Amino acid sequence: MVSTAVARRSSLPGFGLTMGLTLTWLSVIILIPLAGLFLKTLELSPEQFWNILTNPRTLNALKISFGLSFAAACVNLVMGTIVVWALVRYRFPGRRLFDAVVDIPFALPTAVAGVALTQLFAQKGWLGAPLAELGIKVAFTPIGIFVAMVFIGIPFVVRTVQPVLIDLDPEIEEAAASLGARRWHTVFRVILPSLAPALLTGFALAFARAVGEYGSVIFIAGNLPNVSEIAPLLIVIRLSEFRYADATAIAVIMLLASFLIILVVNRLQRWAQVRIPA
Amino acid sequence: MTIEVRNIVKKFGAFAALDHVDLKVGKGELLALLGPSGSGKTTLLRIIAGLDWPDAGEVWIDGENALGHGASERHVGFVFQHYALFRHMTVFENVAFGLRVQPRAIRKDEAAIRARVKELLDLVQLDWLANRYPSQLSGGQRQRIALARALAIEPRILLLDEPFGALDAKVRKELRQWLRSLHSEIHVTSIFVTHDQEEALEVANRVVVMDKGRIEQIGTPGEVYDHPASAFVHGFIGESIVLPVEVSGGSVRLGGRPLNIGSDGAASGASRLFIRRHDMAIGPAGTGSLEGAVRRVRSFGPIQRAEVALTGGEGKTVIEIDAPRDRELQPGEIIGLQPRRYRIFAAQD
């Protein structure tokens, strides 16, 4: 009798309460709205659903959204890693300022970012004018979408990788050097593989953010159907046409695609983490 | 391979980590750098390895000016206190790392690398762990892998920075003996840093005692223990009783009372008398140059350790002595004490 009473007393009380709150909260905030999305889509017959999906305008919008998001996330992965390296490893005047600047895309209202980027890259803008002379048009083209996605994605890579790089033991670099490794080898065989899980997480977050981005993109995109129209905008257009089922069908496709991509990245991360326990 | 360090100076801000240090290490030696933390021993080791650079001085490895090369060109094996294994690589890949990053011209082929790694894992007796990751190993196993990794490149010299510092007492003891027998097998010139005097005396053929960025004494374990060159060495190595004494014209006085011992050639003036705990002969009250009351006795193993309050010091001077167990001491007993062996150093030393 005594022993069962003792066994029931956990050293971490509150499991029932926190678990209940967690499930309730996640259901209300995430799961129920998503279920609503799926239910709305069920108003369509499979054939209708298929037609919406294979509609060239839908396909192009999805291609633009996912393709450019992927490209932007790749660029952010590379550039973000370089920025993190400089911020963590070197002491230079203005380092704290630059560190703070990284957060601006987080905090800035996306519409403001969109207007600012559009101004900058418009044909008479500070950057747009010289680029136009080279024959490169950024604003109101897919390149503009890409630029906006890079802008909003960079803090995700920097803020994910930064703490991990700070914690990386400088001794492993010294060990590599004493074993005869040149700097190049140390970076590519020791440092980057040690950062791999954080790099993958940063990439996934930047990618997911870019796929979901609306505010800053629609200002700079030009929004030509089939050319520079992103999937979230197409959803808004369908809604304004009162074609709710169409809108939710596109939304469901985006949801599934995003889910798949996040799942793959998660798997990769798990694979990397098994090898590098914290 | 030989190592020679000449007149090395290294400052961290105003703090002199190394203050004009000279050291010669002969071929095949196993040398211990022993000292308290902050004595500069790790800094010296890192400078030899090329992980730190001196402000002045020279480092010669095998007759070659080492300061002309960075760590990656010195061909020096380095073992870190916290192992510094590559967490994302298996044990096998960790050991193979140094072989895989060699310049293409001299890099071994895959079969030769595999054979060499296997040989090293056999040497450290951990071949069965080849496919594990470092996080799956115990501390002692990790340190042995770190050693195998350092040996893979056939280093000219092997440097170990507090190699057993992060391990528990039992594993330390095992690894100490293991390191010594490994050294007698492969004979690579080695220097290891430690703050543990027992470790230094047990493992090394020669011990370098350091304090405050200077070398206090270099000698065999027997020399530094039996003939300490300075008060610091006497106090740092082995357990010592230290008493403030006055030397004048060949006689030694403690608190004004003359002690029945010679001045050991010490100069006149305020001095300190150093006696090993076990170098105190015990007799009945009234015999010997010191007298005291036994306060507390703890017996373990072959010895009894007694706290003795010396007479004359108002009971404030309490010393600890080690006595064999054949003469049972009782708390409250008054005993006479006579130093068998002792050293006297000037007080400011």
XYZ file of C-alpha atoms in Angstrom:
627
model
C 0.000 0.000 0.000
C 2.673 2.414 1.045
C 4.846 1.558 -1.886
C 2.115 2.274 -4.480
C 1.445 5.660 -2.872
C 5.131 6.480 -3.127
C 5.376 5.275 -6.696
C 2.569 7.559 -7.806
C 4.235 10.680 -6.563
C 6.274 11.970 -9.469
C 9.197 14.302 -9.044
C 7.714 16.375 -11.859
C 4.136 17.129 -10.801
C 1.612 18.753 -13.099
C 1.737 16.332 -16.011
C -2.061 16.045 -16.271
C -2.614 19.787 -16.186
C 0.070 20.796 -18.679
C -0.758 17.962 -21.061
C -4.448 18.893 -21.024
C -3.703 22.553 -21.638
C -1.258 21.711 -24.410
C -3.713 19.510 -26.289
C -6.586 21.952 -25.872
C -4.524 24.921 -26.959
C -2.984 23.231 -29.995
C -6.448 22.012 -31.037
C -8.051 25.437 -30.777
C -5.184 27.337 -32.361
C -3.975 24.934 -35.040
C -5.875 21.704 -35.527
C -9.501 22.950 -35.650
C -8.811 25.700 -38.230
C -6.929 23.190 -40.356
C -9.790 20.713 -40.074
C -12.135 23.473 -41.234
C -9.921 23.941 -44.251
C -10.193 20.279 -45.179
C -13.953 20.185 -44.554
C -14.499 23.147 -46.856
C -12.507 21.399 -49.560
C -14.768 18.355 -49.239
C -17.532 20.421 -50.858
C -15.681 19.798 -54.100
C -15.917 16.539 -55.993
C -12.606 14.786 -56.653
C -12.924 15.774 -60.267
C -13.410 19.460 -59.447
C -10.502 19.291 -57.046
C -8.325 17.769 -59.749
C -9.355 20.455 -62.221
C -8.440 23.248 -59.817
C -5.120 21.610 -59.110
C -4.231 21.078 -62.761
C -5.425 24.511 -63.812
C -2.330 26.130 -65.406
C -2.740 29.275 -63.314
C -2.788 27.238 -60.088
C 0.150 25.139 -61.153
C 2.179 28.200 -62.105
C 1.360 29.950 -58.841
C 2.475 26.897 -56.861
C 5.600 26.542 -58.942
C 6.462 30.209 -58.387
C 5.794 30.028 -54.651
C 7.678 26.840 -53.905
C 10.429 27.262 -56.482
C 11.364 30.793 -55.503
C 11.036 29.985 -51.803
C 13.445 27.124 -52.230
C 15.917 29.296 -54.118
C 15.623 32.076 -51.524
C 16.138 29.599 -48.680
C 19.257 28.246 -50.387
C 20.697 31.739 -50.755
C 19.808 32.529 -47.157
C 21.478 29.323 -46.014
C 24.776 30.297 -47.622
C 24.713 34.022 -46.873
C 23.216 33.532 -43.403
C 26.017 31.125 -42.505
C 28.625 33.671 -43.591
C 26.889 36.430 -41.602
C 26.737 34.211 -38.511
C 30.413 33.349 -38.871
C 31.416 37.008 -38.997
C 29.131 38.002 -36.103
C 30.286 35.154 -33.841
C 33.948 34.798 -34.669
C 35.199 38.338 -35.198
C 35.171 41.479 -33.117
C 34.706 44.563 -35.279
C 33.270 48.014 -34.741
C 29.511 48.027 -35.214
C 29.177 44.297 -34.583
C 26.303 44.787 -32.139
C 24.578 47.103 -34.577
C 24.780 44.549 -37.377
C 23.598 41.889 -34.974
C 20.502 44.003 -34.258
C 19.964 44.752 -37.957
C 19.491 41.030 -38.613
C 16.221 41.148 -36.656
C 14.647 43.952 -38.695
C 12.934 41.624 -41.205
C 11.368 39.856 -38.198
C 9.905 43.009 -36.756
C 9.105 45.164 -39.760
C 5.479 44.996 -40.978
C 5.741 43.034 -44.204
C 3.864 45.662 -46.179
C 6.455 48.259 -45.185
C 9.198 45.922 -46.339
C 7.359 45.400 -49.629
C 6.969 49.121 -50.276
C 10.597 49.814 -49.365
C 11.931 47.040 -51.608
C 9.685 48.125 -54.459
C 10.928 51.707 -54.195
C 14.518 50.510 -54.092
C 14.233 48.171 -57.060
C 11.790 50.140 -59.207
C 13.227 51.265 -62.513
C 14.109 54.635 -61.065
C 15.111 53.307 -57.620
C 18.612 53.445 -56.172
C 19.360 49.858 -57.075
C 16.760 49.440 -59.772
C 18.254 52.135 -62.021
C 21.790 50.706 -62.285
C 20.370 47.190 -62.645
C 18.031 48.361 -65.406
C 21.036 49.643 -67.308
C 22.457 46.141 -67.164
C 19.166 44.917 -68.535
C 18.031 43.340 -65.259
C 14.545 44.148 -64.141
C 13.799 43.251 -60.532
C 10.615 44.972 -59.425
C 7.396 43.521 -60.865
C 9.135 40.314 -61.986
C 9.811 36.920 -60.323
C 13.255 38.257 -59.347
C 11.470 40.788 -57.152
C 9.580 37.987 -55.410
C 12.859 36.228 -54.832
C 14.438 39.381 -53.359
C 11.532 39.853 -50.952
C 11.754 36.206 -49.875
C 15.494 36.510 -49.227
C 14.827 39.637 -47.180
C 12.263 38.069 -44.874
C 14.094 34.741 -44.544
C 17.596 35.706 -43.475
C 16.983 36.161 -39.717
C 15.716 32.589 -39.460
C 19.023 31.131 -40.583
C 21.119 33.576 -38.553
C 19.201 33.209 -35.306
C 19.074 29.412 -35.535
C 22.741 28.859 -36.283
C 24.209 31.600 -34.087
C 23.814 29.932 -30.645
C 25.125 26.628 -31.991
C 28.228 28.243 -33.460
C 28.824 30.138 -30.200
C 28.727 26.826 -28.331
C 31.024 25.073 -30.778
C 34.201 24.226 -28.895
C 37.215 26.017 -30.433
C 39.284 23.024 -29.339
C 37.884 20.891 -32.150
C 39.331 23.376 -34.641
C 42.657 23.281 -32.832
C 42.530 19.495 -32.852
C 41.926 19.504 -36.599
C 44.821 21.912 -37.146
C 47.194 19.842 -35.030
C 46.251 16.813 -37.140
C 47.513 18.646 -40.191
C 44.191 19.882 -41.575
C 44.346 23.099 -43.536
C 41.707 25.710 -42.852
C 39.608 24.589 -45.798
C 39.453 21.039 -44.490
C 38.633 22.209 -40.995
C 35.718 24.313 -42.234
C 34.227 21.711 -44.548
C 34.968 18.520 -42.642
C 34.647 19.648 -39.045
C 32.801 22.938 -38.544
C 30.009 22.742 -41.122
C 29.111 19.108 -40.350
C 28.912 20.044 -36.668
C 26.492 22.824 -37.551
C 24.443 20.642 -39.929
C 21.341 20.164 -37.744
C 21.104 23.896 -37.041
C 21.705 24.731 -40.700
C 18.897 22.395 -41.742
C 16.529 23.906 -39.185
C 17.378 27.422 -40.324
C 16.859 26.418 -43.927
C 13.477 24.847 -43.169
C 12.279 27.890 -41.233
C 13.410 30.331 -43.937
C 11.766 28.176 -46.583
C 8.478 27.877 -44.679
C 8.438 31.605 -44.047
C 9.012 32.382 -47.721
C 6.235 30.020 -48.839
C 3.807 31.701 -46.483
C 4.937 35.276 -47.208
C 2.275 37.548 -48.636
C 2.593 41.172 -47.564
C 6.006 42.105 -48.878
C 5.791 39.985 -52.025
C 2.582 41.351 -53.500
C 3.980 44.886 -53.611
C 7.078 43.991 -55.569
C 5.762 41.056 -57.601
C 3.677 42.793 -60.233
C 1.245 39.898 -59.787
C 0.901 38.855 -63.403
C -1.001 35.553 -63.577
C 1.277 32.667 -64.589
C 4.384 34.871 -64.362
C 4.675 36.543 -61.001
C 1.595 35.477 -59.097
C 2.258 33.601 -55.864
C -0.098 30.940 -54.527
C -1.205 32.896 -51.431
C -2.255 35.763 -53.697
C -4.223 33.395 -55.904
C -6.060 32.221 -52.801
C -6.961 35.820 -51.956
C -8.159 36.397 -55.526
C -10.364 33.293 -55.446
C -11.793 34.458 -52.134
C -12.607 37.879 -53.561
C -14.405 36.075 -56.378
C -16.421 34.176 -53.731
C -14.951 30.867 -54.972
C -14.299 29.683 -51.427
C -13.920 26.003 -52.293
C -11.338 26.850 -54.956
C -9.408 28.931 -52.460
C -9.391 26.212 -49.830
C -8.399 23.608 -52.409
C -5.264 25.576 -53.243
C -4.687 26.100 -49.543
C -4.918 22.376 -48.875
C -2.414 21.646 -51.618
C -0.018 24.222 -50.183
C -0.525 22.770 -46.740
C 0.245 19.244 -47.884
C 3.284 20.305 -49.869
C 4.663 22.356 -46.971
C 3.992 19.505 -44.604
C 5.870 17.096 -46.835
C 8.857 19.397 -47.127
C 9.003 20.059 -43.384
C 8.746 16.318 -42.819
C 11.692 15.634 -45.090
C 13.776 18.329 -43.413
C 12.819 16.948 -40.013
C 13.960 13.491 -41.051
C 17.256 14.900 -42.280
C 17.654 16.752 -39.014
C 16.944 13.653 -36.973
C 19.509 11.784 -39.021
C 22.081 14.505 -38.373
C 21.212 14.740 -34.694
C 21.551 11.062 -33.951
C 25.140 11.489 -34.936
C 25.617 14.742 -33.046
C 23.807 14.581 -29.712
C 23.657 17.937 -27.992
C 62.841 13.831 -31.487
C 64.131 16.671 -29.378
C 62.403 19.829 -28.277
C 64.181 22.973 -27.223
C 62.501 26.053 -25.834
C 64.612 29.192 -25.439
C 63.765 32.260 -23.433
C 60.032 32.142 -24.079
C 57.963 35.112 -22.901
C 54.186 35.189 -23.166
C 51.974 37.880 -21.688
C 48.204 38.021 -21.491
C 47.683 41.736 -20.905
C 49.737 42.613 -17.832
C 49.866 38.999 -16.670
C 53.085 37.180 -17.526
C 52.016 33.613 -18.306
C 55.584 32.637 -19.203
C 58.544 34.594 -17.923
C 61.771 33.719 -19.794
C 61.401 29.948 -19.859
C 64.139 27.616 -21.116
C 63.620 23.889 -21.510
C 65.318 21.016 -23.302
C 63.584 17.698 -23.875
C 65.626 14.745 -25.069
C 64.681 12.054 -27.564
C 62.175 9.527 -26.246
C 61.602 11.309 -22.949
C 58.273 11.322 -21.128
C 58.281 14.676 -19.413
C 55.705 16.113 -16.991
C 55.000 19.827 -16.696
C 53.727 20.125 -13.152
C 52.361 23.218 -11.465
C 49.287 24.873 -9.974
C 46.718 26.455 -12.278
C 48.005 29.707 -13.706
C 51.617 28.546 -13.582
C 51.922 28.722 -17.373
C 52.316 25.004 -18.057
C 49.419 24.730 -20.516
C 50.504 27.935 -22.276
C 53.984 26.478 -22.747
C 52.518 23.274 -24.194
C 50.257 25.209 -26.565
C 53.184 27.317 -27.755
C 55.172 24.160 -28.544
C 52.162 22.822 -30.458
C 51.664 26.053 -32.402
C 48.226 26.745 -30.905
C 49.569 29.896 -29.192
C 52.412 32.218 -30.144
C 55.030 33.582 -27.758
C 55.810 37.296 -27.461
C 59.514 36.482 -27.503
C 61.776 33.441 -27.588
C 62.389 30.429 -29.775
C 60.995 26.920 -30.143
C 63.072 24.268 -31.877
C 61.640 20.873 -32.685
C 64.173 18.377 -33.917
C 66.634 21.126 -34.776
C 64.063 23.008 -36.837
C 62.675 26.436 -35.966
C 59.061 25.601 -35.133
C 57.872 29.207 -34.938
C 58.172 29.380 -38.722
C 55.246 26.945 -39.000
C 51.629 26.907 -37.886
C 50.071 24.062 -35.903
C 49.008 22.202 -39.025
C 52.579 22.059 -40.359
C 54.402 21.119 -37.174
C 53.564 17.449 -37.171
C 52.883 17.459 -33.468
C 50.300 15.248 -31.782
C 48.104 17.096 -29.278
C 45.672 15.552 -26.796
C 43.164 17.851 -25.111
C 41.797 17.625 -21.583
C 38.232 17.465 -22.870
C 39.149 15.116 -25.749
C 37.977 17.457 -28.562
C 36.768 14.488 -30.612
C 34.745 15.231 -33.736
C 31.221 14.448 -32.605
C 29.812 13.893 -36.061
C 32.373 11.237 -36.966
C 32.636 7.635 -35.851
C 35.598 6.554 -33.790
C 37.105 5.134 -36.956
C 36.724 8.399 -38.880
C 38.096 10.385 -35.952
C 41.279 8.356 -35.970
C 41.442 8.436 -39.778
C 40.989 12.228 -39.951
C 44.666 13.139 -39.829
C 45.392 10.654 -42.622
C 42.541 11.816 -44.835
C 43.507 15.502 -44.752
C 47.096 14.897 -45.785
C 48.188 16.570 -49.021
C 47.251 14.421 -51.974
C 50.894 13.751 -52.872
C 51.595 11.857 -49.646
C 48.096 10.681 -48.758
C 47.767 6.949 -48.245
C 45.187 5.000 -50.225
C 41.992 3.858 -48.560
C 43.256 0.345 -47.797
C 46.411 1.690 -46.143
C 44.366 4.193 -44.101
C 42.058 1.415 -42.932
C 44.991 -0.752 -41.953
C 46.667 2.075 -40.041
C 43.465 2.985 -38.149
C 42.923 -0.652 -37.257
C 46.493 -0.858 -35.978
C 45.994 2.241 -33.788
C 42.657 1.060 -32.421
C 44.378 -2.206 -31.517
C 47.146 -0.240 -29.825
C 44.642 1.589 -27.597
C 42.686 -1.675 -27.215
C 39.432 -0.216 -28.515
C 39.097 -1.793 -31.955
C 35.614 -3.013 -31.033
C 34.372 0.593 -30.810
C 35.308 1.580 -34.377
C 31.742 2.250 -35.520
C 30.498 4.077 -32.434
C 30.197 7.826 -32.079
C 32.163 9.678 -29.374
C 28.983 10.413 -27.389
C 28.530 6.667 -26.897
C 31.913 6.226 -25.178
C 33.034 6.655 -21.581
C 35.498 9.396 -20.703
C 38.433 7.011 -20.488
C 37.578 5.499 -23.867
C 37.255 8.942 -25.445
C 40.677 9.956 -24.205
C 42.244 6.792 -25.571
C 40.609 7.468 -28.952
C 41.907 11.053 -28.832
C 45.365 9.621 -28.255
C 45.011 7.170 -31.140
C 43.877 10.049 -33.363
C 46.929 12.107 -32.398
C 49.250 9.153 -33.052
C 47.745 8.435 -36.475
C 49.836 11.084 -38.204
C 53.026 9.603 -36.706
C 53.791 12.863 -34.898
C 57.364 13.859 -34.164
C 56.360 14.661 -30.599
C 53.262 14.041 -28.511
C 51.795 16.736 -26.254
C 49.078 15.979 -23.712
C 47.221 18.762 -21.898
C 45.893 17.461 -18.565
C 44.951 14.254 -20.362
C 43.332 12.622 -17.343
C 41.981 15.783 -15.721
C 38.355 15.141 -16.618
C 38.306 11.502 -15.506
C 37.393 9.937 -12.188
C 40.090 8.753 -9.800
C 39.997 5.061 -10.647
C 40.100 5.551 -14.417
C 42.911 8.089 -13.996
C 45.043 5.535 -12.199
C 44.465 2.911 -14.883
C 45.185 5.325 -17.712
C 48.370 6.566 -16.049
C 49.867 3.095 -16.011
C 48.558 2.479 -19.473
C 50.159 5.680 -20.798
C 53.494 4.755 -19.280
C 53.497 1.301 -20.815
C 52.320 2.745 -24.138
C 55.220 5.180 -24.076
C 57.729 2.417 -23.446
C 56.221 0.656 -26.457
C 56.272 3.515 -28.985
C 58.965 5.808 -27.517
C 57.675 9.032 -28.998
C 59.046 12.117 -27.220
C 56.153 13.243 -25.025
C 55.273 16.112 -22.725
C 52.192 16.050 -20.542
C 50.770 18.801 -18.403
C 49.301 18.039 -15.008
C 48.528 19.729 -11.707
C 48.479 16.348 -9.999
C 51.887 15.691 -8.412
C 51.162 12.019 -7.929
C 50.449 11.672 -11.638
C 53.655 13.501 -12.573
C 55.832 11.479 -10.212
C 54.299 8.174 -11.216
C 54.317 8.554 -14.993
C 57.181 10.827 -16.077
C 60.914 10.143 -16.336
C 61.534 13.805 -15.659
C 59.399 16.407 -13.959
C 59.434 20.139 -14.636
C 57.913 22.049 -11.729
C 56.486 25.432 -12.721
C 55.121 28.359 -10.762
C 54.084 31.842 -11.872
C 55.434 31.465 -15.383
C 58.865 30.235 -14.298
C 60.493 26.841 -14.044
C 61.265 26.130 -10.392
C 63.022 22.815 -10.818
C 63.719 20.136 -13.391
C 64.606 16.654 -12.224
C 63.677 13.011 -11.951
C 60.673 12.257 -9.736
C 63.068 11.163 -6.986
C 65.099 14.381 -7.218
C 62.164 16.767 -7.045
C 60.636 14.832 -4.164
C 63.754 14.260 -2.081
C 65.752 17.347 -2.989
C 63.306 20.143 -3.697
C 65.155 23.190 -4.993
C 62.837 25.766 -3.493
C 60.229 26.282 -0.815
C 57.586 26.249 -3.532
C 58.622 22.823 -4.797
C 58.801 21.418 -1.269
C 55.340 22.717 -0.501
C 53.801 21.690 -3.824
C 55.161 18.161 -4.070
C 54.325 15.810 -1.246
C 52.708 16.810 2.041
C 54.856 19.104 4.147
C 54.799 20.566 7.621
C 55.867 24.197 7.427
C 57.053 26.073 10.526
C 58.246 29.691 10.695
C 61.734 29.688 12.251
C 64.579 32.095 12.922
C 68.071 31.114 11.785
C 70.992 32.800 13.475
C 74.575 31.673 13.302
C 73.906 27.997 12.706
C 71.139 27.580 15.275
C 67.431 27.336 14.470
C 64.788 28.813 16.787
C 61.038 28.306 16.791
C 59.145 30.989 18.702
C 62.352 31.936 20.525
C 63.163 28.374 21.671
C 66.181 26.742 20.048
C 65.536 23.531 18.106
C 68.009 20.723 18.278
C 68.700 20.709 14.556
C 71.425 22.134 12.316
C 70.749 25.146 10.106
C 71.381 23.044 6.973
C 73.529 25.837 5.590
C 70.638 28.295 5.536
C 71.461 31.991 5.781
C 70.591 33.864 8.967
C 67.217 35.551 9.186
C 63.532 34.695 9.097
C 63.139 31.285 7.494
C 60.721 28.442 6.994
C 61.333 24.896 8.119
C 59.898 22.186 5.838
C 59.445 18.620 7.111
C 57.634 15.778 5.351
C 54.769 14.435 7.448
C 56.355 11.028 7.643
C 59.816 12.394 8.484
C 58.872 13.195 12.080
C 60.219 10.722 14.670
C 57.943 10.243 17.682
C 59.262 9.759 21.203
C 58.069 10.198 24.785
C 57.439 13.699 26.127
C 60.663 15.564 26.773
C 62.621 13.930 23.974
C 63.156 15.562 20.599
C 63.325 19.219 19.692
C 59.552 19.722 19.532
C 56.776 18.740 21.891
C 53.049 18.662 21.445
C 49.702 17.284 22.495
C 47.926 14.804 20.245
C 44.478 16.129 19.385
C 42.942 13.736 16.955
C 44.070 10.484 15.376
C 42.769 8.922 12.168
C 44.060 5.537 11.129
C 43.903 4.175 7.597
C 46.039 1.710 5.735
C 49.557 1.412 7.073
C 49.632 4.825 8.773
C 47.951 6.881 11.451
C 47.570 10.588 10.829
C 47.676 12.694 13.981
C 46.911 16.331 14.588
C 49.412 17.655 17.108
C 49.180 21.036 18.860
C 52.742 22.175 19.495
C 53.658 23.288 22.990
C 54.690 26.908 23.287
C 52.636 28.267 20.452
C 49.641 28.795 22.806
C 48.172 25.703 21.196
C 47.714 27.605 17.966
C 50.367 25.856 15.922
C 48.768 22.590 14.843
C 50.634 20.208 12.576
C 49.657 16.914 10.964
C 52.082 14.028 11.118
C 52.024 10.536 9.623
C 53.233 7.789 11.921
C 53.457 4.037 11.429
C 50.749 2.115 13.272
C 53.112 0.112 15.486
C 53.123 2.924 18.041
C 49.522 3.651 18.957
C 48.865 7.375 19.591
C 46.138 8.490 22.001
C 44.309 11.828 21.919
C 45.571 13.980 24.797
C 48.952 12.269 24.915
C 52.004 14.531 25.091
C 54.722 13.412 22.656
C 58.187 14.528 21.682
C 58.962 15.062 18.005
C 62.277 15.071 16.177
C 62.602 15.820 12.437
C 64.550 13.059 10.704
C 64.944 14.976 7.488
C 64.093 18.582 6.838
C 64.871 21.590 4.673
C 65.161 25.253 5.578
C 64.368 27.979 3.047
C 64.516 31.749 3.479
C 61.100 33.141 4.419
C 60.602 35.317 1.344
C 61.353 32.416 -0.953
